[in-house]
Amino acid sequence: MIEKRLLTGNQAVARGFYEGGGRVASSYPGSPTVEILDSLRQYSEIYSEWGVNEKVALEIAIGGSLAGAPSMVSMKHVGINIAADPLMTFTQIKTKGSFLLVVGDDPGLASSQNEQDSRFWGKYANIPILEPTNPQEALDYVVESLKISETFNTPVLIKLTSRLCHSRGIVELNPRVESSISGFEPDQNRYCMLPPNSNAAQLFMKERMNKLISYNDTFKLNSYSEAINHEVLIITSGVVYENLMELKPEASILKLAMIWPLPINKIKALCKEYKKIIVIEELLPFLEDALKAEGVTACGKEYFSFTGELTIGDVEKGLIKANVILNNPRSEAINVPENPIINRTPMLCSGCPHRPIFHLLKMANATVIGDIGCYSLGILEPFEVHKTNLSMGASLGMALGVATAHRLAGTKKPIIATIGDGTFFHSGMTGFVQLAQAKENITVIVMDNRTTAMTGGQYTPTTADYFRDINQYTIQIPKVLESYGIKDITVVDQFKYKETKDVILAAMKRDGLSVVVTTRPCAINFKIKAPNYYVDENICISCRSCIKTNCPPISLKQYEGKEKKNSYINPDMCVGCSVCSQVCPVHAIKCSDEAVEKGGKAHE
Ligand SMILES: Cc1ncc(C[n+]2csc(CCOP(=O)(O)OP(=O)(O)O)c2C)c(N)n1
Ligand code: SF4
Ligand code: SF4
Ligand code: SF4
């Protein structure tokens, strides 16, 4: 009997890599692909590792492939920007071990800073792209891509989206095909990318692409369903195909599994039979433009948005506009009725170590150049301290640019940059090298919460430090910065609110670069729970200072016999960080553990 399991798209990718004989996998965390590497950890046959950023993760997988091991790297769409340098040269090489680049796009921006379309990277890098529509296909396409990679000596890009990565489907499991690792065999013509080798590589890539076009013309995973009426041919791929099938349009449908290079001979032959060719694809008109460039009269983006996901309703609206289906909407009946979801702004968790920093930055009247991590929530109410948010590690260079421009303009306003430990190691270290040599007045707060919290708590080099596990490697941020020649570095425990405030305000006043490293770990990932705090309503003067810390357990309550509402702390949610008690002007917030209240140790 065939074994079946309910898997997410991410889990199915991991399973496919296992079944296809995968040996080396690396990744850098980022939604929507984080769980691929997490799922791979269950397979002892596969070595898996988080890279310090996407470039290093890619390079680990490249190394695995050069040594003949079937290898895979996974990342979110913006990760390709970081990995692009080695990628664009690696794809010129005649690969040895099979190589997969799995990328998760995020149409609709569920958890990303932009909506870039990774298909363009695949085209630019001259490699084939496969796009599955559901978890079963995610598994099958990974297995197939390992074979394609081996046959054509090419890296293969598998393009996923958030919807597919996180949705579940029943998947058939098959046994693993074992693979051997041949080891690295020196071949300078093949692996040393300098002229004339790279000149020859251009011709190899071109020839490889031509072979792939012929292969795709008869590729077994592309599917064509023919309507009786030959009015309209719809060309589509990915999750959109599943949405389209819910509508059962009276049109022929060509679903592409390998979306690049196009099976152009097959498409041209088919298109001759139809009056109208409609392309339905999320984000940019990648397929549509490629078809037009080949002389196919295709349309698409005049009916379907260039931004966001294309839901069943969106596909239906577009097809009504294109006169393919009648103006008789079915999607409302198909779509699950909307539950009344209460919109809430994302919030820092109870006891989050970033909270006191934002609370006091709010009062500091500085221009704060933010970065990417849980601390991006410093953009939102009630803090609204971060004035920029661009890409990982960008806060440092940008702060330098702003400070320089201000100096040139004669403006004197303190410039602060924030960065987390995950981002420091990902791409902040180089920014610090630049800052160390500059002369501008900048204060950088390194919020070392000992983890990559925003993507689910993957380790960083300082994670081991927190656990005091000397067997794990440990890199201390202040020591790294000292080695750059930075002298003004203060390490502070930000739950000592007053002391932290003094440290940051003093750093802002000092000339040159000042760095403040905060040390409190992420409350969620380290499962921190210390004795809770409570409000003595008889002392509380309803000033709302504690409410402004925006810690989830704190609310206003109508106590019996009181005229005004006073503060209240939900004891089940409070993790005892003490920050609210430190901002209370009348000492109305107390610890439930008297020993802590009298100066004992809390929250360790
Ligand atoms: C190039 C790129 N890769 C991955 C991500 C996903 N991502 C968002 S925040 C983050 C790191 C956060 O870690 P850290 O700086 O330690 O901050 P924390 O969330 O722990 O506060 C990552 C990897 C991204 N936004 N951009
Ligand atoms: S996960 Fe950790 S760092 Fe992120 S908001 Fe929660 S406590 Fe703060
Ligand atoms: S002590 Fe105050 S700020 Fe800290 S977790 Fe409890 S309610 Fe939140
Ligand atoms: S800060 Fe203190 S006095 Fe002000 S509302 Fe909170 S508990 Fe009451």
XYZ file of C-alpha atoms and ligand atoms in Angstrom:
654
model
C 0.000 0.000 0.000
C 1.259 3.491 -0.850
C 2.019 5.533 2.243
C 0.375 8.950 2.253
C 0.901 11.953 4.488
C -0.506 15.423 4.939
C 2.440 17.726 4.243
C 2.948 21.435 3.742
C 4.630 22.579 0.541
C 7.837 23.135 2.536
C 7.729 19.656 4.089
C 7.047 18.172 0.654
C 10.142 19.894 -0.782
C 12.227 18.383 2.037
C 10.691 14.952 1.420
C 11.367 15.255 -2.322
C 15.016 16.050 -1.655
C 15.207 13.007 0.603
C 13.501 10.685 -1.914
C 15.602 12.015 -4.791
C 18.851 11.120 -3.003
C 19.776 14.588 -1.670
C 22.913 14.766 0.502
C 23.826 18.403 1.331
C 21.294 21.118 2.170
C 21.757 24.647 3.381
C 19.478 27.612 3.861
C 19.120 31.016 5.425
C 15.910 31.599 7.382
C 13.190 33.763 5.893
C 9.483 33.342 5.365
C 8.073 31.422 3.500
C 10.801 28.757 3.169
C 12.091 28.401 6.778
C 10.526 24.972 7.400
C 12.340 23.298 4.505
C 15.595 23.050 6.434
C 13.755 22.369 9.703
C 12.013 19.392 8.025
C 15.248 18.086 6.524
C 16.688 17.574 9.989
C 14.636 14.351 10.379
C 16.634 12.669 7.576
C 19.965 11.410 8.859
C 21.143 10.744 5.270
C 21.172 14.511 4.599
C 23.631 17.001 6.036
C 21.768 20.263 6.653
C 23.066 23.586 7.899
C 21.931 27.194 8.312
C 24.262 29.558 6.514
C 25.155 32.859 8.135
C 23.432 34.536 5.177
C 22.061 33.442 1.810
C 25.366 33.897 0.011
C 27.203 31.581 2.385
C 24.298 29.110 2.328
C 24.450 29.060 -1.474
C 28.206 28.611 -1.419
C 27.912 25.611 0.938
C 25.507 23.951 -1.502
C 27.728 24.887 -4.465
C 30.663 23.223 -2.688
C 28.562 20.117 -2.059
C 27.636 19.960 -5.732
C 31.238 20.497 -6.897
C 32.179 17.498 -4.776
C 29.473 15.460 -6.487
C 26.811 15.508 -3.732
C 23.204 16.200 -4.754
C 22.768 19.569 -3.054
C 20.043 22.099 -2.366
C 19.868 25.629 -1.007
C 16.613 27.313 0.022
C 15.823 30.934 0.796
C 13.183 33.615 0.590
C 12.973 35.707 -2.569
C 15.035 38.659 -1.311
C 17.740 36.191 -0.310
C 18.670 35.805 -3.970
C 19.756 39.436 -3.980
C 22.330 38.582 -1.302
C 23.401 35.373 -3.057
C 23.395 36.828 -6.567
C 27.136 37.262 -6.955
C 28.163 33.595 -6.651
C 24.889 32.512 -8.272
C 25.418 34.413 -11.507
C 28.846 32.906 -12.024
C 28.042 29.443 -10.717
C 25.264 28.991 -13.253
C 27.882 29.279 -16.034
C 29.567 26.152 -14.696
C 28.800 22.679 -15.927
C 27.520 21.409 -12.574
C 28.613 18.075 -11.193
C 26.353 16.915 -8.337
C 22.684 17.845 -8.895
C 21.955 21.348 -7.659
C 18.641 22.903 -6.635
C 17.938 26.502 -5.685
C 14.542 26.637 -3.954
C 13.079 30.115 -3.626
C 9.896 31.274 -1.881
C 8.219 34.334 -3.389
C 5.711 36.314 -1.388
C 2.993 37.768 -3.620
C 0.746 39.824 -1.372
C 3.638 40.553 1.037
C 2.504 38.272 3.868
C 5.870 38.775 5.567
C 8.317 40.552 3.305
C 9.634 43.963 2.474
C 9.035 43.682 -1.267
C 7.242 41.547 -3.842
C 10.073 40.787 -6.265
C 9.497 38.026 -8.787
C 12.225 35.354 -8.667
C 11.457 34.057 -12.134
C 13.508 36.938 -13.493
C 16.533 35.766 -11.510
C 16.221 32.285 -13.038
C 15.980 33.721 -16.540
C 18.848 36.135 -15.873
C 20.994 33.300 -14.524
C 20.242 31.058 -17.527
C 18.785 28.164 -15.567
C 15.537 26.213 -15.842
C 12.686 27.093 -13.481
C 10.026 24.677 -12.259
C 6.902 25.845 -10.441
C 4.708 23.324 -8.576
C 1.031 23.968 -7.893
C 0.493 21.871 -4.734
C 2.490 19.870 -2.130
C 2.395 16.627 -4.194
C 3.903 18.468 -7.128
C 6.408 20.157 -4.830
C 7.711 16.714 -3.904
C 7.571 15.354 -7.464
C 9.206 18.409 -9.021
C 12.110 18.282 -6.571
C 12.763 14.642 -7.468
C 12.458 15.461 -11.178
C 14.649 18.553 -10.884
C 17.469 16.535 -9.345
C 17.367 14.381 -12.488
C 17.174 17.386 -14.830
C 20.122 18.942 -13.056
C 22.169 15.779 -13.484
C 21.178 15.252 -17.123
C 21.852 18.811 -18.277
C 24.624 19.717 -15.794
C 22.565 22.691 -14.722
C 21.376 24.257 -11.488
C 17.562 24.231 -11.334
C 15.428 26.907 -9.680
C 12.253 25.706 -7.990
C 9.910 28.613 -7.489
C 7.427 28.450 -4.616
C 5.091 31.031 -3.117
C 3.968 31.654 0.470
C 0.593 30.088 -0.308
C 2.135 26.815 -1.461
C 4.876 26.695 1.180
C 2.337 26.930 3.988
C -0.692 25.066 2.600
C -1.139 21.350 3.203
C -2.020 18.545 0.849
C -2.000 14.763 0.805
C 1.282 13.536 -0.586
C 2.313 10.036 -1.655
C 5.628 8.890 -0.224
C 8.161 6.771 -2.059
C 11.430 5.175 -0.958
C 14.664 7.097 -1.250
C 16.934 6.597 -4.229
C 20.424 6.286 -2.735
C 23.160 8.449 -4.189
C 26.935 8.320 -3.968
C 29.358 11.227 -3.597
C 32.213 11.125 -6.090
C 34.329 13.770 -4.341
C 35.925 16.885 -5.783
C 37.960 16.240 -8.914
C 40.080 19.203 -10.001
C 39.169 20.499 -13.453
C 40.315 24.082 -13.832
C 38.713 24.624 -17.217
C 35.396 23.698 -15.684
C 35.591 25.327 -12.264
C 37.897 28.338 -12.584
C 35.705 31.082 -13.971
C 38.195 33.346 -15.673
C 38.572 34.101 -19.364
C 38.888 32.087 -21.556
C 36.999 29.542 -19.422
C 34.145 31.965 -18.777
C 33.989 32.831 -22.484
C 33.523 29.166 -23.270
C 30.974 28.969 -20.436
C 28.744 31.477 -22.258
C 28.501 29.119 -25.221
C 27.899 26.165 -22.923
C 25.017 27.998 -21.193
C 23.436 28.928 -24.528
C 23.675 25.381 -25.799
C 22.302 24.050 -22.488
C 19.313 26.385 -22.747
C 18.604 25.287 -26.317
C 18.624 21.648 -25.205
C 16.278 22.517 -22.337
C 13.825 24.204 -24.730
C 13.590 20.991 -26.762
C 13.289 18.983 -23.548
C 10.487 21.228 -22.277
C 8.596 20.961 -25.597
C 7.817 17.358 -24.645
C 8.203 17.585 -20.855
C 5.924 15.038 -19.225
C 5.005 17.269 -16.278
C 3.506 20.066 -18.400
C -0.181 19.358 -18.943
C -2.677 20.399 -21.576
C -6.445 20.007 -21.256
C -8.423 20.649 -24.394
C -11.868 22.267 -24.426
C -14.350 21.355 -27.184
C -14.474 24.964 -28.174
C -11.144 26.287 -29.480
C -11.806 29.967 -28.681
C -9.467 30.521 -25.745
C -6.208 28.957 -24.572
C -5.202 29.813 -20.997
C -1.510 29.439 -20.122
C -0.705 29.336 -16.425
C 1.388 27.722 -13.676
C 1.702 27.377 -9.901
C -1.011 27.949 -7.309
C -2.989 30.077 -9.776
C -3.696 26.884 -11.731
C -5.414 25.378 -8.675
C -7.561 28.506 -8.305
C -8.410 28.465 -11.993
C -9.540 24.834 -11.816
C -12.052 25.734 -9.085
C -13.835 27.869 -11.690
C -13.945 25.189 -14.403
C -13.804 27.660 -17.298
C -14.781 26.549 -20.783
C -11.314 27.044 -22.211
C -8.299 24.927 -23.015
C -5.576 25.122 -20.396
C -1.837 24.664 -20.732
C -0.296 24.267 -17.292
C 3.461 24.702 -17.331
C 5.548 22.746 -14.857
C 8.829 23.997 -16.314
C 8.120 27.680 -16.777
C 11.575 28.546 -18.107
C 12.852 28.132 -20.757
C 9.425 28.124 -22.383
C 8.415 25.104 -24.458
C 8.132 27.657 -27.198
C 7.763 25.290 -30.167
C 4.919 23.471 -28.469
C 3.251 26.740 -27.427
C 3.539 28.289 -30.895
C 2.002 25.212 -32.488
C -0.864 25.199 -29.982
C -1.526 28.918 -30.227
C -2.217 28.650 -33.960
C -5.380 26.720 -33.066
C -6.816 29.452 -30.802
C -8.347 32.897 -31.283
C -7.284 34.251 -27.901
C -4.299 33.366 -25.675
C -4.634 34.471 -22.046
C -1.788 34.179 -19.555
C -2.725 34.062 -15.873
C 0.270 34.591 -13.604
C 0.970 36.286 -10.292
C 3.141 39.418 -10.146
C 4.875 40.645 -13.297
C 4.007 39.589 -16.886
C 6.962 37.200 -17.074
C 5.361 34.539 -19.283
C 3.203 37.047 -21.156
C 6.151 39.230 -22.170
C 8.277 36.219 -23.106
C 5.480 34.959 -25.367
C 5.015 38.374 -26.942
C 8.757 38.534 -27.597
C 8.371 35.275 -29.508
C 5.587 36.778 -31.614
C 2.688 35.091 -29.804
C -0.301 37.438 -29.443
C -0.879 36.847 -25.743
C -2.678 39.011 -23.198
C -3.028 38.798 -19.423
C -2.132 41.774 -17.280
C -4.988 43.811 -18.756
C -7.270 41.411 -16.822
C -5.168 40.365 -13.826
C -3.293 42.417 -11.249
C 0.497 42.767 -11.345
C 0.574 42.807 -7.546
C -0.654 40.507 -4.795
C -1.918 36.947 -4.954
C -4.479 35.945 -7.570
C -7.252 34.368 -5.507
C -10.139 32.423 -6.991
C -12.148 35.664 -6.901
C -9.414 37.594 -8.720
C -9.085 34.931 -11.397
C -12.859 34.920 -11.822
C -13.076 38.711 -12.112
C -10.315 38.715 -14.738
C -11.953 35.970 -16.765
C -15.305 37.778 -16.660
C -13.549 40.914 -17.921
C -11.948 38.836 -20.679
C -15.384 37.406 -21.614
C -14.208 33.861 -20.915
C -16.809 33.188 -18.244
C -20.225 34.724 -17.703
C -20.795 37.539 -15.261
C -22.224 35.118 -12.768
C -19.723 35.027 -9.911
C -19.095 31.605 -8.424
C -16.124 32.511 -6.279
C -18.261 33.825 -3.412
C -19.811 30.383 -3.072
C -16.434 28.658 -3.445
C -14.467 30.877 -1.104
C -14.715 29.906 2.536
C -17.058 32.424 4.174
C -15.007 35.032 5.916
C -14.948 34.757 9.686
C -15.004 38.104 11.375
C -11.239 38.466 11.850
C -10.257 41.292 14.145
C -7.429 43.285 12.599
C -4.625 43.821 15.077
C -1.313 45.561 14.688
C 1.596 43.150 15.248
C 2.962 43.521 18.771
C 6.165 42.739 20.610
C 5.627 39.783 22.979
C 5.267 40.115 26.753
C 8.672 40.803 28.191
C 10.279 41.403 24.782
C 13.823 42.742 25.244
C 13.295 45.288 22.456
C 10.464 47.071 24.344
C 12.530 49.191 26.768
C 14.798 50.360 23.931
C 11.868 51.622 21.874
C 10.249 53.160 24.912
C 13.252 55.285 25.650
C 14.106 56.016 21.999
C 10.636 57.490 21.733
C 11.686 60.073 24.303
C 15.154 60.660 22.817
C 13.983 62.710 19.819
C 16.600 61.140 17.542
C 16.384 60.083 13.901
C 16.374 56.295 14.176
C 17.418 54.323 11.102
C 15.944 50.862 11.651
C 16.774 47.417 10.335
C 14.976 44.117 9.801
C 13.997 41.783 12.634
C 11.424 41.726 15.424
C 12.669 45.215 16.153
C 11.096 46.340 12.844
C 7.963 46.582 14.990
C 9.536 49.778 16.310
C 8.003 51.353 13.197
C 4.496 50.752 14.482
C 2.321 52.388 17.105
C 2.723 53.206 19.895
C 6.509 53.540 19.463
C 6.881 54.797 15.876
C 10.606 55.322 16.502
C 12.093 53.682 13.418
C 11.946 56.109 10.526
C 13.315 53.751 7.845
C 13.247 50.033 7.061
C 14.847 48.764 3.868
C 16.818 45.530 3.816
C 18.878 43.428 6.207
C 21.964 45.271 7.422
C 21.110 48.485 5.576
C 20.673 50.561 8.747
C 24.419 51.051 9.181
C 25.361 52.392 5.753
C 22.167 54.430 5.610
C 22.835 56.001 9.013
C 26.284 56.972 7.737
C 24.758 58.531 4.622
C 22.155 60.468 6.602
C 24.738 61.669 9.145
C 27.084 62.781 6.355
C 24.349 64.652 4.492
C 23.237 66.322 7.754
C 26.782 67.440 8.456
C 27.063 68.886 4.948
C 23.785 70.734 5.476
C 24.786 71.959 8.935
C 21.918 70.037 10.609
C 22.525 68.804 14.139
C 20.203 65.980 15.080
C 21.387 62.762 16.694
C 21.421 59.764 14.368
C 20.776 56.328 15.795
C 20.866 52.991 13.986
C 19.457 49.742 15.366
C 20.450 46.213 14.353
C 19.886 42.712 15.799
C 22.472 39.975 16.265
C 21.058 37.879 13.395
C 21.302 40.836 11.052
C 24.722 41.809 12.450
C 26.155 38.465 11.308
C 24.100 38.331 8.090
C 25.222 41.638 6.621
C 25.909 44.123 9.397
C 29.588 43.361 9.938
C 30.662 44.999 6.689
C 28.573 48.086 7.478
C 30.365 48.343 10.814
C 33.763 48.212 9.074
C 32.662 51.268 7.095
C 31.335 53.075 10.186
C 34.516 52.318 12.119
C 36.519 54.307 9.593
C 34.093 57.202 9.285
C 34.063 60.249 11.514
C 30.328 60.900 11.773
C 28.345 61.179 14.998
C 26.295 58.015 15.096
C 25.028 55.787 17.892
C 24.374 52.173 16.950
C 22.289 49.993 19.252
C 23.014 46.310 18.678
C 20.017 44.469 20.086
C 21.586 41.103 20.803
C 18.643 38.907 21.788
C 20.759 35.814 21.060
C 18.598 34.499 18.221
C 17.065 35.187 14.824
C 13.714 35.741 16.504
C 11.593 37.040 13.671
C 11.948 33.902 11.557
C 11.258 31.484 14.403
C 14.364 31.515 16.565
C 17.203 30.034 14.518
C 20.590 30.152 16.203
C 23.098 32.912 15.724
C 26.723 32.794 16.869
C 25.616 34.462 20.122
C 22.981 31.817 20.905
C 25.631 29.482 22.240
C 26.910 32.297 24.380
C 23.581 32.615 26.162
C 23.455 28.929 26.955
C 27.063 29.142 28.159
C 27.793 25.985 26.168
C 31.523 26.129 25.624
C 31.365 23.220 23.188
C 29.515 25.377 20.707
C 31.338 28.107 18.889
C 30.773 31.586 20.198
C 31.534 34.971 18.733
C 31.076 37.970 20.961
C 29.828 41.089 19.208
C 31.720 43.632 21.393
C 34.978 41.760 20.757
C 34.335 41.712 17.007
C 33.729 45.454 17.071
C 36.807 46.095 19.199
C 38.861 44.278 16.587
C 37.609 46.824 14.032
C 39.189 49.537 16.175
C 35.884 50.771 17.622
C 36.607 52.045 21.121
C 33.302 53.482 22.354
C 31.351 50.285 23.111
C 29.035 49.901 26.111
C 27.349 46.642 27.031
C 24.125 47.111 28.971
C 21.279 45.066 30.424
C 18.276 46.936 29.059
C 15.986 45.650 31.794
C 17.899 48.045 34.012
C 15.811 50.766 32.474
C 17.288 53.860 34.110
C 20.878 52.728 33.529
C 20.144 51.952 29.853
C 18.525 55.320 29.386
C 21.596 57.068 30.803
C 23.930 54.948 28.643
C 22.063 55.677 25.398
C 21.563 59.390 26.077
C 25.244 59.780 26.976
C 26.319 57.848 23.849
C 24.217 60.164 21.698
C 26.035 63.174 23.100
C 29.527 61.793 22.471
C 31.342 62.605 19.229
C 32.052 59.908 16.668
C 30.737 56.363 16.595
C 29.264 54.978 19.820
C 27.964 51.432 20.065
C 25.580 50.161 22.735
C 25.106 46.385 22.878
C 22.009 45.240 24.780
C 22.124 41.746 26.219
C 18.647 40.527 27.156
C 17.554 37.400 25.261
C 14.315 36.874 23.353
C 11.570 36.045 25.866
C 9.763 33.640 23.545
C 12.620 31.618 22.136
C 14.302 31.153 25.501
C 10.919 30.492 27.169
C 11.527 33.055 29.872
C 9.007 33.202 32.725
C 9.911 34.967 35.946
C 7.525 35.868 38.825
C 4.767 38.102 37.507
C 4.190 41.752 38.335
C 0.862 43.215 39.485
C -0.676 46.666 39.932
C -1.578 47.953 43.376
C -4.709 49.836 42.359
C -4.628 51.843 45.571
C -1.324 53.430 44.567
C -1.925 53.700 40.792
C -2.672 57.263 39.697
C -3.866 56.280 36.198
C -1.030 58.114 34.481
C -0.867 55.418 31.756
C 2.931 55.390 31.541
C 2.895 51.595 31.840
C 0.223 51.307 29.130
C 2.564 53.174 26.773
C 5.095 50.338 26.990
C 2.479 48.392 24.983
C 3.158 45.130 26.816
C 0.245 42.761 26.030
C -0.704 41.842 29.656
C -1.315 45.486 30.641
C -4.801 46.935 30.311
C -7.099 49.394 32.058
C -9.616 48.003 34.501
C -12.551 49.386 36.457
C -11.738 48.317 40.018
C -14.569 48.220 42.547
C -14.981 51.450 44.477
C -12.677 53.397 42.131
C -13.822 56.379 40.168
C -11.312 56.147 37.320
C -9.999 53.084 35.556
C -6.607 51.902 36.794
C -3.949 49.732 35.281
C -4.178 45.941 35.461
C -1.679 43.194 34.570
C -2.907 39.783 33.466
C -0.757 37.492 35.644
C -0.905 34.590 33.167
C 0.614 36.668 30.386
C 3.223 38.587 32.373
C 6.719 37.073 32.162
C 8.145 39.345 34.835
C 10.567 41.533 32.887
C 9.916 44.439 35.302
C 10.029 47.163 32.626
C 6.514 48.456 33.353
C 7.316 48.721 37.067
C 10.382 50.794 36.239
C 8.414 53.353 34.237
C 5.714 53.736 36.915
C 6.277 57.097 38.635
C 4.636 56.051 41.936
C 5.878 52.464 42.339
C 2.380 51.011 41.939
C 3.618 47.967 39.981
C 5.118 45.308 42.186
C 6.563 41.847 41.829
C 4.565 38.911 43.101
C 7.816 37.515 44.524
C 8.878 39.573 47.513
C 12.494 38.462 47.223
C 12.728 39.996 43.759
C 10.957 43.114 44.954
C 13.618 43.559 47.616
C 16.401 43.491 45.037
C 16.739 39.751 44.381
C 17.437 38.262 40.979
C 14.610 38.280 38.451
C 14.193 37.158 34.906
C 17.322 35.127 34.425
C 17.812 39.015 2.689
C 16.842 38.577 3.728
N 16.938 37.324 4.222
C 16.087 36.899 5.172
C 15.119 37.735 5.649
C 14.148 37.256 6.693
N 14.415 37.888 8.003
C 13.665 38.884 8.478
S 14.254 39.491 9.911
C 15.515 38.415 9.947
C 16.569 38.383 11.016
C 16.157 38.847 12.300
O 17.135 38.530 13.229
P 17.754 39.601 14.196
O 18.420 40.674 13.430
O 18.586 38.883 15.188
O 16.476 40.257 14.901
P 15.355 39.622 15.871
O 14.241 39.177 14.992
O 15.990 38.528 16.640
O 14.924 40.750 16.738
C 15.467 37.585 8.843
C 16.427 36.503 8.597
C 15.037 39.034 5.092
N 14.114 39.902 5.482
N 15.906 39.418 4.163
S 9.923 36.760 19.445
Fe 11.402 37.522 20.957
S 12.382 39.327 20.026
Fe 10.518 38.839 18.846
S 8.891 40.129 19.725
Fe 8.823 38.155 20.793
S 10.146 38.370 22.582
Fe 10.610 40.064 21.177
S 6.586 42.955 33.998
Fe 5.276 44.418 32.930
S 6.356 44.852 31.012
Fe 7.239 42.949 31.858
S 6.082 41.276 31.002
Fe 5.054 41.791 32.874
S 3.503 43.261 32.271
Fe 4.956 43.158 30.612
S 2.439 53.685 35.437
Fe 1.845 53.239 37.518
S 0.562 54.919 38.084
Fe 0.718 54.991 35.890
S -1.038 53.829 35.175
Fe 0.636 52.412 35.343
S 0.457 51.531 37.367
Fe -0.770 53.341 37.310
